[in-house]
Every structure is written in structure tokens, then in C-alpha cells.
CSV table of C-alpha atoms in Angstrom, one decimal:
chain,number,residue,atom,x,y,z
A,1,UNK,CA,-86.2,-103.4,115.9
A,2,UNK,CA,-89.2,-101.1,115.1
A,3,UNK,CA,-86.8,-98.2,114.0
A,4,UNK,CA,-84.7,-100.8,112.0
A,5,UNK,CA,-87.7,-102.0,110.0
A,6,UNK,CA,-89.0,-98.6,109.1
A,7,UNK,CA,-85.9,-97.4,108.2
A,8,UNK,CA,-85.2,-100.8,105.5
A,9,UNK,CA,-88.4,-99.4,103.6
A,10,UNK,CA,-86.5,-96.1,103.0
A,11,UNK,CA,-83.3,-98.0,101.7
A,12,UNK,CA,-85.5,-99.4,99.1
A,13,UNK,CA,-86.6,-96.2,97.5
A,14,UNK,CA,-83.0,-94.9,97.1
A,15,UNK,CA,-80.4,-97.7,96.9
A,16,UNK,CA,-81.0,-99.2,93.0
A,17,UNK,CA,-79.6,-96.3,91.3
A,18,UNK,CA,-77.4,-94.6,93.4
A,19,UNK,CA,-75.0,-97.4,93.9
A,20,UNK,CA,-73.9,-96.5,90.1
A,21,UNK,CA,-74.3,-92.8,90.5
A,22,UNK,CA,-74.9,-92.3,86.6
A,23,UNK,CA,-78.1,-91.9,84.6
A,24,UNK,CA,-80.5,-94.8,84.7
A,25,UNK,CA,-78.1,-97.4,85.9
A,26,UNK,CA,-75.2,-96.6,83.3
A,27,UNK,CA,-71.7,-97.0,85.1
A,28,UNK,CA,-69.1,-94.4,84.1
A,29,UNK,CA,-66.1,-96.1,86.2
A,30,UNK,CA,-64.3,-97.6,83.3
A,31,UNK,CA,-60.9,-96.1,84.8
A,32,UNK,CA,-58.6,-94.3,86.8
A,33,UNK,CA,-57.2,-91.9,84.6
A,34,UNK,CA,-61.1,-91.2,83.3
A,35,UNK,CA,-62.3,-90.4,86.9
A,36,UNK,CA,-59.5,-88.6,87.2
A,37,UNK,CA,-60.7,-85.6,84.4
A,38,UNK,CA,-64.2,-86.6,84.3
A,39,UNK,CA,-63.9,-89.0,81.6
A,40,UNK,CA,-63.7,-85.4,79.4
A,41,UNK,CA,-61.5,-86.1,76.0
A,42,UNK,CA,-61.3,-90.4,77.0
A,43,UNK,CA,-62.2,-91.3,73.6
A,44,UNK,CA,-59.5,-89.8,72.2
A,45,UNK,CA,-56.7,-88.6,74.8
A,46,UNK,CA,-54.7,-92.4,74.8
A,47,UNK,CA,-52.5,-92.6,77.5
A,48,UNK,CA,-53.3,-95.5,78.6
A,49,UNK,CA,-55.1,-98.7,77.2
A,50,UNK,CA,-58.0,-97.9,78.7
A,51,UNK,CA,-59.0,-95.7,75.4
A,52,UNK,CA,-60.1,-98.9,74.4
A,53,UNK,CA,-63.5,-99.0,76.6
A,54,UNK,CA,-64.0,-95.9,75.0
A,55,UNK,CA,-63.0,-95.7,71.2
A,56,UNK,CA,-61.2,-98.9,69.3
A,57,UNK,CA,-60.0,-96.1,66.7
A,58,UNK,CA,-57.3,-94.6,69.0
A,59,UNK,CA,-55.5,-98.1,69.5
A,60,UNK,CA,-54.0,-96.5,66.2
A,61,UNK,CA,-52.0,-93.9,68.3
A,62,UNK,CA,-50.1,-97.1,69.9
A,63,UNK,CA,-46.5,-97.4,69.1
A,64,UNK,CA,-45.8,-100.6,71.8
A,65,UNK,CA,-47.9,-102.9,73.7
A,66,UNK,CA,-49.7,-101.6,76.3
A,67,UNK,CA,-51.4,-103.2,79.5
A,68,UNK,CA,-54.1,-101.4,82.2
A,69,UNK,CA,-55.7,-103.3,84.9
A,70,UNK,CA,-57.4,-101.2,87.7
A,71,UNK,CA,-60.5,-101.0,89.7
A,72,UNK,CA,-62.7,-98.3,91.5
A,73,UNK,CA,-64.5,-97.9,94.4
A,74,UNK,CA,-67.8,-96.2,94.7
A,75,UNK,CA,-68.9,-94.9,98.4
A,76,UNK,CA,-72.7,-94.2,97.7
A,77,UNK,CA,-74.3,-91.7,100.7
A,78,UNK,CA,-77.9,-91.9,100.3
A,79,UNK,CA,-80.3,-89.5,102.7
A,80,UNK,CA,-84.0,-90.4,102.3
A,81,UNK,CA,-87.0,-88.4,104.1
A,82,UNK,CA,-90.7,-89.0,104.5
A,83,UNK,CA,-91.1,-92.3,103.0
A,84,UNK,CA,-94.8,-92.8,103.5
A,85,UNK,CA,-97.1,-95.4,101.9
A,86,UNK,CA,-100.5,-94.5,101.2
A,87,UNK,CA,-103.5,-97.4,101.0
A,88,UNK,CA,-106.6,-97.7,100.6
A,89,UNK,CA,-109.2,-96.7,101.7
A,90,UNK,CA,-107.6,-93.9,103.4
A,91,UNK,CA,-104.3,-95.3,105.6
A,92,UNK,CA,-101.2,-93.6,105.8
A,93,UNK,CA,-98.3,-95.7,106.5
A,94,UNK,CA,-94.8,-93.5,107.1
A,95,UNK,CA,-91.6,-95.2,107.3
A,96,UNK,CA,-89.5,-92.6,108.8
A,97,UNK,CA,-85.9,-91.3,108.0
A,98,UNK,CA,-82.8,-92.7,106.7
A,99,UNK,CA,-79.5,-90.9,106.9
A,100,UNK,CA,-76.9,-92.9,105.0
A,101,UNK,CA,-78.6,-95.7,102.9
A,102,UNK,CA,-76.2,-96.9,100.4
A,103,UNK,CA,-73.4,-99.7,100.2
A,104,UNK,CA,-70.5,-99.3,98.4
A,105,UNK,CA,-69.2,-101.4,95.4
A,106,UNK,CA,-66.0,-102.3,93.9
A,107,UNK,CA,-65.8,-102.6,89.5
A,108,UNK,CA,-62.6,-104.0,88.2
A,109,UNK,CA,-61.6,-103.6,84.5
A,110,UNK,CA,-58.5,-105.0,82.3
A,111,UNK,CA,-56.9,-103.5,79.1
A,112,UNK,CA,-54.7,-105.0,76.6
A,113,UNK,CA,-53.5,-103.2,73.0
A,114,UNK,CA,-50.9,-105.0,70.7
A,115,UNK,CA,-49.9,-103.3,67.2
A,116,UNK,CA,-49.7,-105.9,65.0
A,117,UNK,CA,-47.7,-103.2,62.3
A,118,UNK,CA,-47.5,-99.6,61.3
A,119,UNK,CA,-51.4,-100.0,60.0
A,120,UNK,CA,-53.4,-102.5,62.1
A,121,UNK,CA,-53.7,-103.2,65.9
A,122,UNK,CA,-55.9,-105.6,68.2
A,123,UNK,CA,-57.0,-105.1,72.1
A,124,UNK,CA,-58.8,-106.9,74.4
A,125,UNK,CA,-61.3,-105.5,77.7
A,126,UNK,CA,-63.3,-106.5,80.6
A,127,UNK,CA,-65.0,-104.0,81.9
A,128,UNK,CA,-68.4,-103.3,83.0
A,129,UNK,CA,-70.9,-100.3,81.4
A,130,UNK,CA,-74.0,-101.0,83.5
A,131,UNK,CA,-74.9,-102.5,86.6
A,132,UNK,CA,-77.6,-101.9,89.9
A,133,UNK,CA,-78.3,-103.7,93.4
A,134,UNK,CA,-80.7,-103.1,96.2
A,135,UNK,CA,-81.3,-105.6,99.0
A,136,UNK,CA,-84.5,-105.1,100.8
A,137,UNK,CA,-85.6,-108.8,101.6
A,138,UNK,CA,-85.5,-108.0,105.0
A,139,UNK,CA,-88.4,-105.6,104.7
A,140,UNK,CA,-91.1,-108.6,105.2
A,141,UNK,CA,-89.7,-110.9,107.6
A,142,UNK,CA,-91.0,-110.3,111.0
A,143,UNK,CA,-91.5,-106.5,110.6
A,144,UNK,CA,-93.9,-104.6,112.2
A,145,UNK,CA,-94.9,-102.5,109.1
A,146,UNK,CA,-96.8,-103.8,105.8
A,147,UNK,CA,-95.0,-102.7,102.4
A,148,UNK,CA,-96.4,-102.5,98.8
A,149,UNK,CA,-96.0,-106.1,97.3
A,150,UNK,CA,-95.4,-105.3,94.1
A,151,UNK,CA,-93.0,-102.3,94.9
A,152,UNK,CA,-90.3,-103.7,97.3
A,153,UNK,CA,-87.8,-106.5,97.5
A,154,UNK,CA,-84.3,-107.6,96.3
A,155,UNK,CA,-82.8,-106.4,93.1
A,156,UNK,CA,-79.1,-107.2,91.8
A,157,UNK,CA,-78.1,-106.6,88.3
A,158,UNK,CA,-74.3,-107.4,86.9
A,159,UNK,CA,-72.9,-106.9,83.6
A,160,UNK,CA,-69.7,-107.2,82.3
A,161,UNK,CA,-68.3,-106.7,78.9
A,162,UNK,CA,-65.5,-109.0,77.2
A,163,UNK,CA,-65.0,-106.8,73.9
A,164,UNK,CA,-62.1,-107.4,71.4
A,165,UNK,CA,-61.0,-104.6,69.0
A,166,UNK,CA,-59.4,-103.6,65.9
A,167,UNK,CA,-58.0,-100.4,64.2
A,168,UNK,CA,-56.6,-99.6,61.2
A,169,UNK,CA,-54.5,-96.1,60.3
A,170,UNK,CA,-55.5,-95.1,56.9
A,171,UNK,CA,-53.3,-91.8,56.7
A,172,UNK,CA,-51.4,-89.7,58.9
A,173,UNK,CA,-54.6,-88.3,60.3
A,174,UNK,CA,-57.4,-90.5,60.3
A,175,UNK,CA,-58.0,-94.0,62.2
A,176,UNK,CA,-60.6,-96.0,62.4
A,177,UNK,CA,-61.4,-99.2,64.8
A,178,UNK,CA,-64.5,-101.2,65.3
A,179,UNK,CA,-65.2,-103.9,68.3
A,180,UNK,CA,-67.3,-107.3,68.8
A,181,UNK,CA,-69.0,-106.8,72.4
A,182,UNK,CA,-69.8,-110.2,74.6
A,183,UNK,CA,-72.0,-108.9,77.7
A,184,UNK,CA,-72.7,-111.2,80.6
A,185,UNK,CA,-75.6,-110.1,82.5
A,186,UNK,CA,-76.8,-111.8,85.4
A,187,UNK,CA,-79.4,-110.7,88.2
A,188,UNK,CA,-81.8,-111.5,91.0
A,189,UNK,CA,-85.2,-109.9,91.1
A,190,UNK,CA,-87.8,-110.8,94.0
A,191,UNK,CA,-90.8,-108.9,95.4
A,192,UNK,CA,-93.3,-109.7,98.3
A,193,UNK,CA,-95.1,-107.9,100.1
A,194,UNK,CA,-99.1,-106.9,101.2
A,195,UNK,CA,-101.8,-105.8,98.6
A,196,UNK,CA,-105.6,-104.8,99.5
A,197,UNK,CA,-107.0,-107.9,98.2
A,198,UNK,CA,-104.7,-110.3,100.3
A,199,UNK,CA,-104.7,-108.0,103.4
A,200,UNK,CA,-102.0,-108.7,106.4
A,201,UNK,CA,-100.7,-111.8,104.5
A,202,UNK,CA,-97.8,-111.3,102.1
A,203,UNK,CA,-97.7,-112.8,98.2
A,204,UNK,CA,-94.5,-113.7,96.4
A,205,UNK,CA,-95.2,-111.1,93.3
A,206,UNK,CA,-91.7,-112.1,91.3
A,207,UNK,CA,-88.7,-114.8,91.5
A,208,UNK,CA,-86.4,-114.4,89.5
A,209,UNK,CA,-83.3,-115.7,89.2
A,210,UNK,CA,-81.3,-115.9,85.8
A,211,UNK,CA,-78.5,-115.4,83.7
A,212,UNK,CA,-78.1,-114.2,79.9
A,213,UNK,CA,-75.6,-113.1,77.3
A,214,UNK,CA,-75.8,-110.7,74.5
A,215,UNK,CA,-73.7,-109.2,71.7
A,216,UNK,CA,-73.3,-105.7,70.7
A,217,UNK,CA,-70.3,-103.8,69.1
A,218,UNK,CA,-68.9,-100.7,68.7
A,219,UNK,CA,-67.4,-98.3,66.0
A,220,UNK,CA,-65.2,-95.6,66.1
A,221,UNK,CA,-62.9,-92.8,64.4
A,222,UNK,CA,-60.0,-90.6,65.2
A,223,UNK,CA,-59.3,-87.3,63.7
A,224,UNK,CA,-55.7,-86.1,64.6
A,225,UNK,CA,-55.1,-82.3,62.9
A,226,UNK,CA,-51.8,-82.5,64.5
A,227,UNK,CA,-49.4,-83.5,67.1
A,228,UNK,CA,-51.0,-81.3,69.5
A,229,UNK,CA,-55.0,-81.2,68.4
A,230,UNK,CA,-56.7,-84.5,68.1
A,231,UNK,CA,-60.8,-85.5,67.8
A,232,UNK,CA,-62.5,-88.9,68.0
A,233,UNK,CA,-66.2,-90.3,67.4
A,234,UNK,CA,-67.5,-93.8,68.8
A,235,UNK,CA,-70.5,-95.6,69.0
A,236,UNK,CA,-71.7,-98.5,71.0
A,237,UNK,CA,-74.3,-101.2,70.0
A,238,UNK,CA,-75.7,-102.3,72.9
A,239,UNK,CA,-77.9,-105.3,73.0
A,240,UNK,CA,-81.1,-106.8,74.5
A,241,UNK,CA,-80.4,-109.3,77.3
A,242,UNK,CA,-81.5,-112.3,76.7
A,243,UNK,CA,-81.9,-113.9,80.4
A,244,UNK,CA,-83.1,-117.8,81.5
A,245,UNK,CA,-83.1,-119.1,84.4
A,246,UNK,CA,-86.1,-119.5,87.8
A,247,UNK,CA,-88.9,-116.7,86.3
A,248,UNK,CA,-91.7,-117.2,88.3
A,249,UNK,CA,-94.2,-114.1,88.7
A,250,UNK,CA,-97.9,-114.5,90.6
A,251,UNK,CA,-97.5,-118.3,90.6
A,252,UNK,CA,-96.4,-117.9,86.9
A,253,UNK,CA,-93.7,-120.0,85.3
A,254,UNK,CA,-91.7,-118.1,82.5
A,255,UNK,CA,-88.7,-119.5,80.2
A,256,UNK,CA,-87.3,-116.0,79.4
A,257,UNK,CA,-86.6,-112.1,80.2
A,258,UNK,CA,-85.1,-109.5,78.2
A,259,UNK,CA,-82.9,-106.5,79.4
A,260,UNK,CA,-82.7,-103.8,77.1
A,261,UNK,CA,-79.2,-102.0,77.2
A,262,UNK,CA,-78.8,-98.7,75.8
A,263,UNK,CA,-76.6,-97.6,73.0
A,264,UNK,CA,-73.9,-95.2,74.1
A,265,UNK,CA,-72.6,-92.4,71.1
A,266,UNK,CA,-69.6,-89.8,72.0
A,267,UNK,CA,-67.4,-87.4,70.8
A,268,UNK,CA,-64.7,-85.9,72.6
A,269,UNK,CA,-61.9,-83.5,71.9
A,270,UNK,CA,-57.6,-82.7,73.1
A,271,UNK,CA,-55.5,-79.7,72.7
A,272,UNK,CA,-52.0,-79.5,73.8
A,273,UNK,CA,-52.0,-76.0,74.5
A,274,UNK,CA,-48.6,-75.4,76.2
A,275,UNK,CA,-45.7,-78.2,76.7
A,276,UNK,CA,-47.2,-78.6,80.2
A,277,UNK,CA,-50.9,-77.3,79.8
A,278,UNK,CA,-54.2,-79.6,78.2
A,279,UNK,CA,-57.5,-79.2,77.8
A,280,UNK,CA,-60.3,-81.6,77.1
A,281,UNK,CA,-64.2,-82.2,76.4
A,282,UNK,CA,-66.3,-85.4,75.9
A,283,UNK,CA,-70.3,-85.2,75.0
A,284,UNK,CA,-71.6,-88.4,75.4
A,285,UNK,CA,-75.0,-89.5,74.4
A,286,UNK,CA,-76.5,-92.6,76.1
A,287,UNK,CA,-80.1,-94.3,74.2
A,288,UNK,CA,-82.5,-94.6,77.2
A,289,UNK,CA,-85.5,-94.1,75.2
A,290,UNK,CA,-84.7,-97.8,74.2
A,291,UNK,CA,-85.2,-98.8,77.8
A,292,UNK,CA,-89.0,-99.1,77.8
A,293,UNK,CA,-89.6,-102.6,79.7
A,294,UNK,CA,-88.6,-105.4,81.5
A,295,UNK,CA,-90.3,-108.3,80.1
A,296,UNK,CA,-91.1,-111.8,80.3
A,297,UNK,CA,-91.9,-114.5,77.5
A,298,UNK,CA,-93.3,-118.1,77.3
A,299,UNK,CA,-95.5,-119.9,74.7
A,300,UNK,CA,-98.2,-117.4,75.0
A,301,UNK,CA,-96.0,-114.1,74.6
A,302,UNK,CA,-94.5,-111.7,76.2
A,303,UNK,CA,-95.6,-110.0,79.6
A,304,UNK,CA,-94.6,-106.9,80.9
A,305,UNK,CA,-92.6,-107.4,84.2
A,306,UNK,CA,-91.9,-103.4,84.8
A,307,UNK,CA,-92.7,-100.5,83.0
A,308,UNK,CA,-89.8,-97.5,82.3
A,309,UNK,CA,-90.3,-95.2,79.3
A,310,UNK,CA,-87.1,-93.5,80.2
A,311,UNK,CA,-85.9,-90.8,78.1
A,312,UNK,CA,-82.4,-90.5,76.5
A,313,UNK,CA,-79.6,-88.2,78.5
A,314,UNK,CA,-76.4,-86.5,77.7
A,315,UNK,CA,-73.2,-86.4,80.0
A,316,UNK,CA,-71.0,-83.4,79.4
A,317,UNK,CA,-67.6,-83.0,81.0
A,318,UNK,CA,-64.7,-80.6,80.5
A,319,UNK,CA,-61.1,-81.3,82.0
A,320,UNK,CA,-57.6,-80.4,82.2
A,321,UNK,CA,-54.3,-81.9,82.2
A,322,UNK,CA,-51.0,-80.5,83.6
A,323,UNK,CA,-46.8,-82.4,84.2
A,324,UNK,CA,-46.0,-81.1,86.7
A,325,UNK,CA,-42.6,-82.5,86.0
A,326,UNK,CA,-41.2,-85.9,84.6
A,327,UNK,CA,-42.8,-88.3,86.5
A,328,UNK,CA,-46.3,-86.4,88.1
A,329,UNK,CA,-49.0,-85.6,85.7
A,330,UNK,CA,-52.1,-83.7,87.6
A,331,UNK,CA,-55.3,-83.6,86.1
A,332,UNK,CA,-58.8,-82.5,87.1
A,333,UNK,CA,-62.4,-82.4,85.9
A,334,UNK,CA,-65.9,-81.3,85.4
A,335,UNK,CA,-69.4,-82.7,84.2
A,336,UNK,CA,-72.9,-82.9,84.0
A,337,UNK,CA,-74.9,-85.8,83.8
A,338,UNK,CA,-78.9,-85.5,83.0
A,339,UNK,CA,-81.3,-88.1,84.5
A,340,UNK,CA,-83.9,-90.3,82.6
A,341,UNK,CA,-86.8,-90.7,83.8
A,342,UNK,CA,-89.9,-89.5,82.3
A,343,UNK,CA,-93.6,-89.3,83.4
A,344,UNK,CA,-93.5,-92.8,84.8
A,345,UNK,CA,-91.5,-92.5,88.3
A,346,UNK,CA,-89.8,-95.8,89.7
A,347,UNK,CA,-89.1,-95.9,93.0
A,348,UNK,CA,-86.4,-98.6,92.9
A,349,UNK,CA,-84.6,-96.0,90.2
A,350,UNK,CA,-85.3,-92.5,91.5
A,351,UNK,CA,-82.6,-91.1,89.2
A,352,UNK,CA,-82.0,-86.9,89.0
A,353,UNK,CA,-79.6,-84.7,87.4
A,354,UNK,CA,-75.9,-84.8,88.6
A,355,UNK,CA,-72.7,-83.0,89.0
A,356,UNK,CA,-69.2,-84.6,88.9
A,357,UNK,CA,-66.0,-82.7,90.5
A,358,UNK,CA,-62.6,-84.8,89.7
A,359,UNK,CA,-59.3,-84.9,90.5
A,360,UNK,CA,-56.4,-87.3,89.6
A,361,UNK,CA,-52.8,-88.2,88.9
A,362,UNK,CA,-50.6,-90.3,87.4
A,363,UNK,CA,-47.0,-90.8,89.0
A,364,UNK,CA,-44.1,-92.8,86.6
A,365,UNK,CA,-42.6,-95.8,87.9
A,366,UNK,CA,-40.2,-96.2,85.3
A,367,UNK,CA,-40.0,-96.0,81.7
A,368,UNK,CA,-42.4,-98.7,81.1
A,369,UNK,CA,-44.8,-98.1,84.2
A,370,UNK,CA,-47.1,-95.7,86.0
A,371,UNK,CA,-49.8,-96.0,88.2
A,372,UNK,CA,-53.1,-93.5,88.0
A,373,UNK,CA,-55.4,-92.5,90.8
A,374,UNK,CA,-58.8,-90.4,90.3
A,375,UNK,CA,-61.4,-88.9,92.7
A,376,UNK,CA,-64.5,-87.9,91.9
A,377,UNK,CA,-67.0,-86.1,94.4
A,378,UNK,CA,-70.9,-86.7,92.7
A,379,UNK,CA,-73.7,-85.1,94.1
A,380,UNK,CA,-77.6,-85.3,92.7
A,381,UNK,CA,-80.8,-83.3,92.9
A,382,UNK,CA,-83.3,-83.8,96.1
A,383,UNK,CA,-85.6,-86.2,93.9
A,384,UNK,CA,-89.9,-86.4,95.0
A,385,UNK,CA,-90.7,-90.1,93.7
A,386,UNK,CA,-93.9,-91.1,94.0
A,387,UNK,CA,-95.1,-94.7,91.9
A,388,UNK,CA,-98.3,-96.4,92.1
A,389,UNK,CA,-98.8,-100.2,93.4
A,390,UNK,CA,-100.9,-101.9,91.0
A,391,UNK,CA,-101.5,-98.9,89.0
A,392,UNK,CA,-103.0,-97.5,92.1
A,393,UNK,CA,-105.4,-100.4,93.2
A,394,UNK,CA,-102.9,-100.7,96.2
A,395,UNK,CA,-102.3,-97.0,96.8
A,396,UNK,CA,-98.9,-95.3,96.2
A,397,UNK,CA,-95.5,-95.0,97.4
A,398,UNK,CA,-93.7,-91.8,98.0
A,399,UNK,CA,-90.5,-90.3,99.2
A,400,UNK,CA,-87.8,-87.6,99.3
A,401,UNK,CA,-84.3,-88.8,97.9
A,402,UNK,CA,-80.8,-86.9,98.1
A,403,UNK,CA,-77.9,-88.7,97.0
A,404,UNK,CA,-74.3,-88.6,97.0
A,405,UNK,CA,-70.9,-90.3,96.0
A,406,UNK,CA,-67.4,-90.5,96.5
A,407,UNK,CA,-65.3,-92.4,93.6
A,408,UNK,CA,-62.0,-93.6,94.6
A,409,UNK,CA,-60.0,-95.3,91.8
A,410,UNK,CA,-56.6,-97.1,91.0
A,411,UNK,CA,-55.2,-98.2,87.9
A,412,UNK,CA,-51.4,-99.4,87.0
A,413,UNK,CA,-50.1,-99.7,83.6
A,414,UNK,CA,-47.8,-100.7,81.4
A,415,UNK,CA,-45.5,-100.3,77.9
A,416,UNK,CA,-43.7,-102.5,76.3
């Protein structure tokens, strides 16, 4: 039982971000075919209706009605070494070793596109761009070892996004679409835990409970040079989360918190080069620097429940595409994908710098349907985290992160 609670201290400094295993807490699991090639060339490429998470523009390239549902998998290894908490006056408390810390999650999405004419076309989505969890509740009840109040607890944060789309074909070459984005957040936040001033006893530091929606959008274009060489350009609005519900911190009642999401710009390229052969590139550009605070509001303004400062990040990815023959296509990817945070460390989000190595396929059914699987191996930096408990009046927190995934995805679709 002793082992058991010091190792529950180390799942807490890892397990927030690396159950998303993207910058910040960004999810790039929007489909098969895109885990498949690293998402490289997804806002553009349009074999499947998935495009539409990516670019509303290339609905454009839609001759028929088209239909993708799916969902993926994301095994999360996490290996976390001398956790240690460090109070005053001078006490040492080490929590010992973890060597898998991580739960694995399952994110559905759902695709539709219908061409209304040769000119204009309409989709609908549900899929999810960001999302976090981390259960530590544990950590408190009937353990042996005292944890930072203020630090530790339960976190679970949901989104998903219900976006419908339109597109319009100007010429021969250039499209251009634009989306209305209806996100559903919802999430549980609680902290307890001991501080110097209370001593052995624990205090509830934050209960929260609560549930918001917010509305963003997205633009896009599509440049297609030829049949063979085709470009396209998106951005997404993303908005604050708005989120009511039981907001209770120190004794505190609250009637609201805000999320804020970040925007999400890319630009990604295709080139048929052979009747077989593809290659593709995405640069996407995600807004963390809007990601400054969590806060709280009531009739004497706004508090700030957690600090961030995050900076904005950049995930580059090259892949290819090969048919094998009539029914196989084979593709595989590559990509980097920078961390965010700053000079102010989190230990519930100790993100790093990642690689992504992909593999996929999709295999023809018929004339109308094929199904799509993608693999994707992620590995991250050894990360040092070390954050302060009440700004260091409660000492501070440290560890030594390594982290890991394993992205297994499915997807079937279908045209009319």
C-alpha cells in the first residue's frame, strides 16, 4: 500500500498531457487516413470526408456524397523518476518511481459532405481538437505521504466540436469554404492536499465541476495548379470557454470559468508525382500564447485559478502515398511537434518536443467503400518539471518525465 501511494504522486506529474500526446493539450487524432501520413498534406489531399476537420475549402473537390465515421485509440506509456517534494523548512519528501503511468483513451469522429451543384457544397463533423485527464484523487485518502495542496488532484477536460461547412468553387482552380464551430467543453477540476500553514490536515483548494459551450469558426482556400499539384490554407477560430456549474475554490463560491482554446492556422501541400507515387507536407501553426490563464469570475471579477503563459508551437510533418494496386493504398509519415511551455513549468502539463513515425492503409471494399487504418509510434523529450506550491510558500515539486504513445486508428467510408 506504501509503494502504491508513492507511486500515485508520480502519475500526477505526467498523466495530463500525455494522454493527448500533442502540444499543450491539442489532439491531432481527427482520423485514420491522417494518422496514417502524419496528418502531412490533410488539408488539402481529400480522399475522404475527413478533409472537412481540416479545411472546408476542399469539400469543393467532391463530385458525390461522401460519409467517414472512425475512431482512434491512444496507448499513452508514461515513465516518471525522482518525483520528490521539497517543504519547508528543509524536508524532502520523494515519491519514488513509476514505470508505465498513463491510461489510454478512445476519440471518435463523424464526417458528412453533400454537393449541393457544380459550385456549392455543405458538410457536417463531430470531432474533438482538444482534450486532457488525470485522476489522482487517490493521492489523499489514507496515504502515508503528504502532497502539495494546491498542486495535485483530479483533472478531466472534454471537448468536442459539432462544426457545419460550406464551399464554393469559383474557377477551375480556386475554392474556398468557411465553417460555424459549436464546442462542448466539459471538465472536473479538484485539488487537496497539505500546505505549511494547515500542517498534517488536508484543505479542499478547488471543486469544480462544470460545463460550457463556445463558438468559433474556420476559413479556408484551395489552390489546385493541376490534376496532379494541389495547395490549401485554413484557419481556425477558436473560442474562450465559457463554463458554469459547482466552482468552489478555498471555501469560495464562483458562477463562472473560462477556457481559452487556441487558434489553429495550416497550410499543407500534394504532388502526384508518378501514377502510383505521392508526396505530402502540412505546417500547422497552433495559438498557445492565447492560453495565459484559467480563470474564475463572480460579482467582484475575475480570479486567476492557474497560471500558463504558454508559447505558440508549430507541427511539421512530411508523408507519402503509394497503390500498391486497385484496391491497397499504403501510406506513411513523418513530423515534428514543438512543446509550449515557457518559463512558468506546470506539473499537471509537463509537455516537451515530439516526434511522430506513421504508417497506414486504406483497402477498397467496393466501389463505394473502403476502410482506413493508421499507426503512429510518438515519442517525447525526457522533460525536468519543477513548479512551486503557493508561489513557493509551500515549497516545490519536481520530477523527471519520459513519455510515449502508440496511436491505433480505424475509419470506414463511404461514396455515393
Amino acid at each position: 500500500m506504501k509503494y502504491f501511494n508513492k507511486t500515485l504522486i508520480a502519475v500526477s506529474v505526467a498523466l495530463a498531457s500525455t494522454q493527448t500526446m500533442a502540444a499543450g493539450f491539442q489532439l491531432n487524432s481527427q482520423s485514420a487516413a491522417g494518422i496514417g501520413r502524419a496528418f502531412a498534406g490533410d488539408a488539402v489531399i481529400a480522399d475522404n470526408a475527413s478533409v472537412l476537420a481540416r479545411n472546408p475549402a476542399a469539400m469543393a473537390m467532391f463530385d458525390d456524397k461522401a460519409i467517414s465515421v472512425g475512431m482512434t485509440y491512444a496507448d499513452v506509456t508514461v515513465e516518471v523518476q525522482d518525483a520528490n517534494w521539497t517543504r519547508p523548512p528543509l524536508e524532502t519528501v520523494e515519491y519514488g518511481h513509476v514505470a508505465n503511468a498513463a491510461e489510454g483513451k478512445v476519440i471518435p469522429n463523424a464526417y458528412y459532405i453533400q454537393p449541393i451543384n457544380d459550385t456549392f457544397a455543405f458538410g457536417l463533423a463531430a470531432f474533438s481538437n482538444y482534450g486532457t485527464g488525470t485522476d489522482t484523487s487517490d493521492l489523499t485518502a489514507g496515504g502515508n505521504l503528504p502532497v502539495p495542496g494546491d498542486l495535485v488532484g483530479n483533472t478531466e477536460v472534454t471537448t468536442v466540436n459539432f462544426n457545419a461547412s460550406v464551399s464554393a468553387r469559383i474557377n477551375d482552380q480556386w475554392s474556398v469554404g468557411l465553417g460555424l464551430d459549436i464546442i462542448h467543453g466539459e471538465g472536473v477540476l479538484t485539488r487537496d492536499g497539505q500546505t505549511v500553514l494547515t500542517g498534517p490536515n488536508s484543505v479542499n483548494f478547488v471543486d469544480v465541476e462544470a460545463d460550457g459551450i463556445g463558438f468559433g469558426g474556420i476559413v479556408g482556400v484551395t489552390y489546385e495548379m493541376n490534376a496532379n499539384n494541389r495547395f490549401g490554407l485554413s484557419y481556425r477560430f477558436s473560442p474562450d470557454i465559457e463554463a458554469e456549474g459547482t466552482l468552489n475554490r478555498l471555501g469560495t463560491e464562483y458562477d463562472e470559468l473560462t477556457v481559452p482554446l487556441a487558434d489553429i492556422a495550416q497550410f499543407a501541400g500534394f504532388h502526384q508525382l508518378t501514377d502510383a507515387f505521392a508526396v505530402h507536407y502540412t505546417a500547422q501553426w497552433t495559438q498557445w500564447s492565447n492560453f495565459t490563464s484559467v480563470d474564475l469570475h463572480d460579482n467582484n471579477g475575475t480570479t486567476v485559478l492557474k497560471e500558463y503563459q504558454w508559447n505558440d508551437s508549430w507541427f511539421l510533418s512530411a508523408g507519402v502515398t503509394y497503390q500498391l494496386d486497385e484496391k491497397m493504398t499504403l501510406r506513411a509519415g513523418i513530423a515534428y511537434d514543438q512543446g509550449v511551455v515557457g518559463d512558468i513549468e506546470s506539473i499537471s502539463i509537463p509537455d516537451s518536443d515530439r516526434n511522430w513515425f506513421t504508417a497506414g492503409a486504406t483497402y477498397k471494399l467496393n466501389k463505394h467503400s473502403s476502410v482506413d487504418f493508421g499507426y503512429a509510434y510518438v515519442t517525447g523529450r525526457d522533460t525536468e518539471v519543477t513548479e512551486k506550491s503557493l508561489g513557493g510558500l509551500n515549497g516545490t515539486l519536481t520530477a523527471t518525465t519520459s513519455t510515449g504513445a502508440n496511436y491505433f486508428s480505424l475509419a470506414y467510408n463511404y461514396q455515393f
